[in-house]
Amino acid sequence: MAPESSTGKPKNKFSSILGRLRPGLCRSSQTPGRSTAPTPSKPSTAQQATQQHGGDPVKTAWKATEVALRVLEKSADAFPPLKAAAGVLVACLDLAKNVTGNQEEYIKLAEELAQIARALKPYASQLAEEGTGGSIALILKSIDEELVKIKKQQERSKGKKIVEAADDKGDILMRYRKIDSLFRRLLSDVTLRTHVEIGKLREATDATLLRTLSPVDDARYNSAYSTAIKRRGCTSSTREQILDDLRTWAKDPIGSRVFWMNGMAGTGKTTILYSFCEWLEENDRMAGNFFCSRTSTACRDLNNIVRSIAYQLAHYSPAFRSQLCKILEEKQNPHTLNVGEQFKWVVAVPLENSKDAIPDGAVIVIDALDECDNVSATALLLKVLMSYAPRLPIKFLVASRPEPVILKNMQTPNFAPSILRLHDIEQSLVEADIKLYLQEALSTVSPAPTSDVIDQLTRRSGKLFIYAATVARYINPEDEEVNAETRLYAILGISTSSAKLKYQELDELYMHILFSAFATTRLEEEELKIRSLVLRSVICAIEPMTTCTMSTILGVRQGDVSSALSRLRSVIHVQEGPSGLVSVLHASFPDFLFNKARSREFYCNIVEHNIKLAHSCFDVMCKELHFNMCNLESSYDFDEDVPDLKQRIKAGISAALLYACKYWSTHLVHCDLTSSIHYRLVEFLKFRLLFWMEVLNLTKSISIGSKLLSGAITWFIQQAPDHTFKETEKELYDADLFVKAFFLGECKKSTPHIYISALPFCYKSNSVYQNYWSNTHGLIVVNGTSLKQQHNRPVGAWTSSSVSRVVFSPDGSTFASGTRRGDLYIRDVQSGEIVFSPLVKHGKAILSVVFSPDNCKIAAGSENGNIWIWDMQTANLIAGPLNMEGGKCVSSLAFSWDSRKLASYAYPTVLVWDSSSGKVLSGPFIIKDTGHINYPSSLAFTPDDSNILLVSNIGVVHILDAHSGSNLAEPFETNIEGRAEAEYLWSSAISPDGTLVAVSYHGKKTIYIWDIHARTMIHGPFAGHSNVLLVLSFSPDGKKLIWASTDRIIRVWDIEAGSVVAGPFAGHTSHIPSLALSSDGTKIISGSYDGSVRIWNVSASNNSNIALPFQCYPDQVAWSPDGTKIASGQSGAEDGKYVVAVWSAQNGEAAIEPIYYSSSIESIAFSPDSSRISAVTLSKDVVSWDSMTGEIVGEPFRQLSSSVDSIAYSPDGSIIATAFLFKKIVTIWDCSRGKMIGKPLDHNDMRVRSVAFTPDGNKLVSGVEDGSLYVWNVHTGQTVLGPIVGHTRPVSSVACSPEKPRFVSGSEDGTLSVWSLTNGEMTAGPFDARFGYVQSVIYSRDGSKIIAGYLNGGICILDAETCNILTSFLTSGSSVSCMAVSPDDSYFVSGSTTGQSLRLWQLDILSSSESVRNAPTIWMPEDDIQVIPITSNMAKYHDDGWVALGNIHIFWTPLEFCDDLCHPYNPITIGRHGTTRIDYSSSKLFIGRRWSKCWIYGRQDSISEWESRQSDAWRCR
């Protein structure tokens, strides 16, 4: 809204228009006449005007325009600027009415003006809501300027009937055209916005979206922070020529879109820009500004520039705001991407989409770009800016020192900015301005300096305003009383050298100030030490500290800090008020102190002082860090939901502690490894790490945690390259893993879950667990083998659609993943955040992705033959889509070593492209021996870029001339035994140096390594795995080979040694088509068809070759009659063998070593005395093993020549019934003789899916695929009952009641039915638990319950008598493929093939509501246990890893642990990482509002013991 005057009416800063043109307004204010004659319909405005003007077409048209403008004027009462503009335009119409000449053109113009006026009318009130500032104000001001010029023309034409001069007519027409254009721009502004915004709701949504940009308010030119650091504009009448040039550039519609003002330190860049920003704001041209500052963390972070400018632009232009908010809604956090992507999405795209509504002359100002602390990001920002600026409707003014990175990126070949070099301005002009400044700055000094004195100071300043400003502050400080005259003559007494060094005068001034501040005659030695310490700390601080913070960090009294600073006020600024923020006044001062030749005895040694600051940071953390830093009350809440969290943080975390937590590592990496540093580092890792994480997480800084530890690891290894302190090295690695796991998971949303979740689910071998677990109690205890050792789980995992290609960038900082859906993502390795995601509009699979060696480009090739090349820094598309002939799959891409060329292979063609333009440099070259289009291939340039190496998709190696495509040597085959249809190339890889090629063939399941130039096989065949090898990849040094096979396991192979050196890495649930190793060899990246990308650590601290305890699929399960063991039969292969596993029923751990067999286990059972385990295999064998030793008992006996679908033991174990997959019969076998009893039981040529004996062993029930059931006499082979019809889909499982003559059947139709064994009638059912496909069904041992397992992971327990559902629940979402009940009916076990797990459930509790009430768990509400808690009131496991009940977040587990996690009343899970045992009894755990009791205070004994060990260790060293 417009600001109100003292009278309460809106102020109208355009009211001067009315004043200037009042006569014209009066003359034109009469209401147009209206026809009163009755007519069938009201005539149009144009018709009325024609009737009144006797048919004069020009006057008629202009009269219609006048009417439309009057209507607009009347509707704009709420918006005086628009009302005034419309009224004044009406007043000026007389001149246009009298113009002679081209009448058609004037009629057309009049009609257009009338049309615009009518179109604007509905938006008049909406404009009023925008107020009188920003882009709308500039448009109306421009209209005002044109009207003033028309008014002058009108005055000259007084008394004339018509305007005749050609120049006048042309000028008048031009101005009306300009006004028409401006009104159209105004209309464009509001209509473009209106299409997106709908009322106040839209505005509220926009405001919320805009705040997500997190703009840095301190970076605005006139912010409160600017006052604190004494930023100001130019002294009156100084720098006028420069400011005039800038104003002219801003107004020039055809001027350069970028203006670069550069100058060396101290030339006054910031002051000039401050004044220019004031002018821009006064003239409604200020679109945005960001003043960088080395002394502010936020203001020197280049990532904040774009989002802050976008936020300001949104407030400047409503149209831009609409477009920006639309993007913020549709695209996931575009402002968090890299600077290039940020600029594209939150500045460039919305500006381009709203350019018709942006007024000419709007400017964005960026000052002190050289003070940002990320050089590569600075280069990226400038690269993007220079790329987009020519086509944007906004101008950009950038000021900086002429640093090389800025100079380079400002000199682009396709676009030249306007440039002003302040240090090149004529000396006399600068001196005149400095003189004026000094006269004003020293005007209050008494006695006033003479003209000669001012002249002397001016000459000494040269072109450096900073010299003059420093002199002024030294002589005439604002905040203390000094003898100004004495100081003045002290300055004048400094002798000047004849040397022509550019900073000679400034250096002498700084030296004088420091000599004065450190005068030994006035200060005690201790005072001098403190002053020196304070000065160096200000210079070396990572971000400005307050005097209070500095006092704490340095261990010096605050009064001593303030005293030390008092004599340094001319070079160091201390902010007024309670904060007292301390910072350097100008960047030239640290430059001076860090240069020993310039600062001499005042030189600040960065290494030495960082040792002091590192010590101080550790000491502060040691003193102030403690458990529950902010007294959080409940672990159920996310931090963002704690209402007074800001107040708690302020009270609990001092500024000094926050500084120490954020920057200890930054100071550490500048130090040498001394005993004191090592002691403090280890003490921090062992006793403070978790508290440190609390501080970072509560202050939204946890993202830097891993970066700080990674930096410390790199530093430590450099300082102790011989691994002198292996334990400390492990501590650092383990801490990094722990922090990274916490940060990458959703766990970070709630700080208490550092203890509640992250610590319990940490590996027991991890130093963090070993250091901290003993100091807690009442937390979830995770026992078993799953967390005993680091099982090479991923350190990061991200999901999308099915992944087809992954690759690391050469510098290892990012990785790219392409999907089968056609998406491409580039992510940051540390955080996993998307750096940018190019839009590839084709929907076809990305088959190849490659980074250029210089890390500047990335290329991708697709299934339909398209290729794209992007700039990695700007995220702009360089070329593409480039199309391979025929649109065939681009299976391989390779950049040349100089990054200038890109080679592509798409069956059967090779092309070489210019990577900067996309032009074809050579090719196409046709490779004649290629095979199937979808077979894999490999492509690479030789190191000299002259040749191309190709392994074709049938395994033939070619060496091609990169220019001609000719084969430089005879191609050779890598399949030494010749090609066969079943032995096609499955994977290939070329070593980075181009000397080796590795290949794997499907039929052999082996790896061969060839020397390309010798054309001989030098290694292999390696029998890497019994499964098909899907993908191969060399390490960057070419010494190792990484592979993945169809079992979804990744291994690293040492080529020379011929053995596995890392792995297995398991976790993917589908095929892995792509792998890569990072350039430093510490990380593996894998992409899978399961939709995930995973990163695995291969660092020195990792344990390799850890056996995976459970990698197969439990299709069958049996519980021994004596209750001590559980056996599972698995159809998945482990190294070519199939597994029978035997587990302890008490703790879930392996009872004996796995039993391997050469064929898949299809069915399994224990003998009645528990001594034997028998299984039917896919090879049609029935095999028995000793359950104690795993040795085979007797000889396997072969059944009929068909695969087995189901097996059942009779109750006494004497006979076995088997159902066959293809023969569609059931056979009965005598176990002791291995002979078939009687004839096969025929089922009318229908497959039998399940069989079960009755308790007496005399009858057999079979379920058939047509939904029917049969009951057989075992001894005679005759049908007793059947076919019994009751299901509509196949019967998947049957079971007989151990107590009554009944049996139950489960079907794929989702129903359960109970049948009489006497007459075959259905006694109960069909029952549908709404879980879908029934996979397995069993009775409890006492026959009182029926348990059903479902394909979707559901389990249902029913009362066997009434068939009422006792409870039903979903497990982890994995299918329940098999089940068995313990002999005492207290437990049952379920097996899942998809989840690769076995779970033990407490049947006695789950089947009784009363038992559930008496055994509450943390998965249910604390005070509200219902009758059926499983389905209605229990917490649920969510895809993000949280176990939550509504907004109550109970605990969190890493995503890769979900299949190992125990659920309520599921105390044991046997998963692919081992056995997991968890007790969730709520009475034993400290969670929720009791969480703070989990920490045991007081560890002085353990700390003292550790300190003693440390001292001994250093003495030994």
mmCIF file of N, CA and C in Angstrom, residues 680-726:
data_model
loop_
_atom_site.group_PDB
_atom_site.id
_atom_site.type_symbol
_atom_site.label_atom_id
_atom_site.label_comp_id
_atom_site.label_asym_id
_atom_site.label_seq_id
_atom_site.Cartn_x
_atom_site.Cartn_y
_atom_site.Cartn_z
ATOM 1 N N ARG A 680 44.348 -33.192 22.581
ATOM 2 C CA ARG A 680 43.039 -32.534 22.544
ATOM 3 C C ARG A 680 42.129 -33.152 21.483
ATOM 4 N N LEU A 681 42.697 -33.538 20.366
ATOM 5 C CA LEU A 681 41.892 -34.156 19.308
ATOM 6 C C LEU A 681 41.293 -35.473 19.781
ATOM 7 N N VAL A 682 42.109 -36.326 20.391
ATOM 8 C CA VAL A 682 41.620 -37.635 20.835
ATOM 9 C C VAL A 682 40.627 -37.470 21.980
ATOM 10 N N GLU A 683 40.909 -36.547 22.885
ATOM 11 C CA GLU A 683 39.979 -36.303 23.986
ATOM 12 C C GLU A 683 38.621 -35.874 23.440
ATOM 13 N N PHE A 684 38.637 -35.038 22.421
ATOM 14 C CA PHE A 684 37.390 -34.600 21.787
ATOM 15 C C PHE A 684 36.648 -35.779 21.170
ATOM 16 N N LEU A 685 37.356 -36.635 20.446
ATOM 17 C CA LEU A 685 36.710 -37.771 19.782
ATOM 18 C C LEU A 685 36.145 -38.770 20.783
ATOM 19 N N LYS A 686 36.838 -38.966 21.886
ATOM 20 C CA LYS A 686 36.424 -39.980 22.845
ATOM 21 C C LYS A 686 35.337 -39.508 23.804
ATOM 22 N N PHE A 687 35.311 -38.209 24.093
ATOM 23 C CA PHE A 687 34.428 -37.754 25.158
ATOM 24 C C PHE A 687 33.482 -36.612 24.779
ATOM 25 N N ARG A 688 33.663 -35.969 23.632
ATOM 26 C CA ARG A 688 32.844 -34.796 23.306
ATOM 27 C C ARG A 688 32.098 -34.906 21.982
ATOM 28 N N LEU A 689 32.373 -35.935 21.211
ATOM 29 C CA LEU A 689 31.868 -35.994 19.834
ATOM 30 C C LEU A 689 30.351 -35.871 19.757
ATOM 31 N N LEU A 690 29.618 -36.620 20.558
ATOM 32 C CA LEU A 690 28.155 -36.621 20.473
ATOM 33 C C LEU A 690 27.578 -35.271 20.894
ATOM 34 N N PHE A 691 28.196 -34.642 21.890
ATOM 35 C CA PHE A 691 27.721 -33.326 22.327
ATOM 36 C C PHE A 691 27.975 -32.285 21.232
ATOM 37 N N TRP A 692 29.123 -32.421 20.577
ATOM 38 C CA TRP A 692 29.455 -31.551 19.431
ATOM 39 C C TRP A 692 28.410 -31.715 18.328
ATOM 40 N N MET A 693 27.997 -32.949 18.073
ATOM 41 C CA MET A 693 26.959 -33.189 17.072
ATOM 42 C C MET A 693 25.654 -32.516 17.469
ATOM 43 N N GLU A 694 25.347 -32.537 18.760
ATOM 44 C CA GLU A 694 24.141 -31.839 19.228
ATOM 45 C C GLU A 694 24.176 -30.367 18.814
ATOM 46 N N VAL A 695 25.294 -29.711 19.083
ATOM 47 C CA VAL A 695 25.406 -28.283 18.773
ATOM 48 C C VAL A 695 25.235 -28.043 17.287
ATOM 49 N N LEU A 696 25.919 -28.817 16.463
ATOM 50 C CA LEU A 696 25.818 -28.637 15.011
ATOM 51 C C LEU A 696 24.401 -28.893 14.523
ATOM 52 N N ASN A 697 23.774 -29.924 15.042
ATOM 53 C CA ASN A 697 22.442 -30.254 14.552
ATOM 54 C C ASN A 697 21.408 -29.212 14.978
ATOM 55 N N LEU A 698 21.495 -28.763 16.204
ATOM 56 C CA LEU A 698 20.533 -27.777 16.699
ATOM 57 C C LEU A 698 20.678 -26.446 15.975
ATOM 58 N N THR A 699 21.881 -26.117 15.534
ATOM 59 C CA THR A 699 22.122 -24.844 14.844
ATOM 60 C C THR A 699 22.105 -25.000 13.330
ATOM 61 N N LYS A 700 21.544 -26.131 12.840
ATOM 62 C CA LYS A 700 21.407 -26.384 11.409
ATOM 63 C C LYS A 700 22.756 -26.386 10.701
ATOM 64 N N SER A 701 23.774 -26.874 11.368
ATOM 65 C CA SER A 701 25.115 -26.894 10.786
ATOM 66 C C SER A 701 25.669 -28.309 10.660
ATOM 67 N N ILE A 702 24.816 -29.323 10.840
ATOM 68 C CA ILE A 702 25.309 -30.698 10.828
ATOM 69 C C ILE A 702 25.901 -31.083 9.475
ATOM 70 N N SER A 703 25.522 -30.369 8.421
ATOM 71 C CA SER A 703 26.051 -30.681 7.088
ATOM 72 C C SER A 703 27.556 -30.478 7.013
ATOM 73 N N ILE A 704 28.121 -29.627 7.878
ATOM 74 C CA ILE A 704 29.563 -29.400 7.832
ATOM 75 C C ILE A 704 30.320 -30.399 8.701
ATOM 76 N N GLY A 705 29.611 -31.204 9.478
ATOM 77 C CA GLY A 705 30.264 -32.127 10.404
ATOM 78 C C GLY A 705 31.211 -33.078 9.709
ATOM 79 N N SER A 706 30.720 -33.749 8.677
ATOM 80 C CA SER A 706 31.562 -34.700 7.958
ATOM 81 C C SER A 706 32.702 -33.990 7.241
ATOM 82 N N LYS A 707 32.439 -32.786 6.743
ATOM 83 C CA LYS A 707 33.498 -32.033 6.063
ATOM 84 C C LYS A 707 34.618 -31.680 7.037
ATOM 85 N N LEU A 708 34.253 -31.303 8.261
ATOM 86 C CA LEU A 708 35.267 -30.989 9.262
ATOM 87 C C LEU A 708 36.092 -32.225 9.603
ATOM 88 N N LEU A 709 35.433 -33.361 9.759
ATOM 89 C CA LEU A 709 36.155 -34.590 10.087
ATOM 90 C C LEU A 709 36.982 -35.085 8.907
ATOM 91 N N SER A 710 36.450 -34.948 7.697
ATOM 92 C CA SER A 710 37.211 -35.350 6.508
ATOM 93 C C SER A 710 38.479 -34.512 6.380
ATOM 94 N N GLY A 711 38.334 -33.208 6.657
ATOM 95 C CA GLY A 711 39.513 -32.347 6.632
ATOM 96 C C GLY A 711 40.530 -32.753 7.675
ATOM 97 N N ALA A 712 40.033 -33.117 8.856
ATOM 98 C CA ALA A 712 40.929 -33.548 9.926
ATOM 99 C C ALA A 712 41.624 -34.865 9.565
ATOM 100 N N ILE A 713 40.898 -35.764 8.892
ATOM 101 C CA ILE A 713 41.493 -37.048 8.479
ATOM 102 C C ILE A 713 42.622 -36.801 7.486
ATOM 103 N N THR A 714 42.359 -35.987 6.478
ATOM 104 C CA THR A 714 43.384 -35.687 5.477
ATOM 105 C C THR A 714 44.614 -35.067 6.135
ATOM 106 N N TRP A 715 44.389 -34.116 7.029
ATOM 107 C CA TRP A 715 45.488 -33.468 7.743
ATOM 108 C C TRP A 715 46.260 -34.475 8.585
ATOM 109 N N PHE A 716 45.558 -35.337 9.291
ATOM 110 C CA PHE A 716 46.205 -36.280 10.199
ATOM 111 C C PHE A 716 47.077 -37.269 9.424
ATOM 112 N N ILE A 717 46.592 -37.738 8.287
ATOM 113 C CA ILE A 717 47.366 -38.693 7.487
ATOM 114 C C ILE A 717 48.622 -38.012 6.923
ATOM 115 N N GLN A 718 48.487 -36.739 6.549
ATOM 116 C CA GLN A 718 49.654 -36.009 6.065
ATOM 117 C C GLN A 718 50.677 -35.801 7.180
ATOM 118 N N GLN A 719 50.192 -35.550 8.383
ATOM 119 C CA GLN A 719 51.077 -35.299 9.508
ATOM 120 C C GLN A 719 51.698 -36.594 10.050
ATOM 121 N N ALA A 720 50.985 -37.719 9.894
ATOM 122 C CA ALA A 720 51.492 -39.003 10.383
ATOM 123 C C ALA A 720 51.374 -40.041 9.269
ATOM 124 N N PRO A 721 52.153 -39.860 8.200
ATOM 125 C CA PRO A 721 52.009 -40.738 7.021
ATOM 126 C C PRO A 721 52.387 -42.189 7.280
ATOM 127 N N ASP A 722 53.168 -42.434 8.319
ATOM 128 C CA ASP A 722 53.570 -43.811 8.620
ATOM 129 C C ASP A 722 52.585 -44.516 9.534
ATOM 130 N N HIS A 723 51.391 -43.922 9.704
ATOM 131 C CA HIS A 723 50.328 -44.514 10.532
ATOM 132 C C HIS A 723 50.823 -44.759 11.960
ATOM 133 N N THR A 724 51.549 -43.772 12.479
ATOM 134 C CA THR A 724 52.085 -43.894 13.840
ATOM 135 C C THR A 724 50.974 -44.056 14.862
ATOM 136 N N PHE A 725 49.876 -43.353 14.622
ATOM 137 C CA PHE A 725 48.759 -43.399 15.566
ATOM 138 C C PHE A 725 47.550 -44.046 14.883
ATOM 139 N N LYS A 726 47.614 -45.355 14.712
ATOM 140 C CA LYS A 726 46.545 -46.074 14.018
ATOM 141 C C LYS A 726 45.212 -45.957 14.750
#
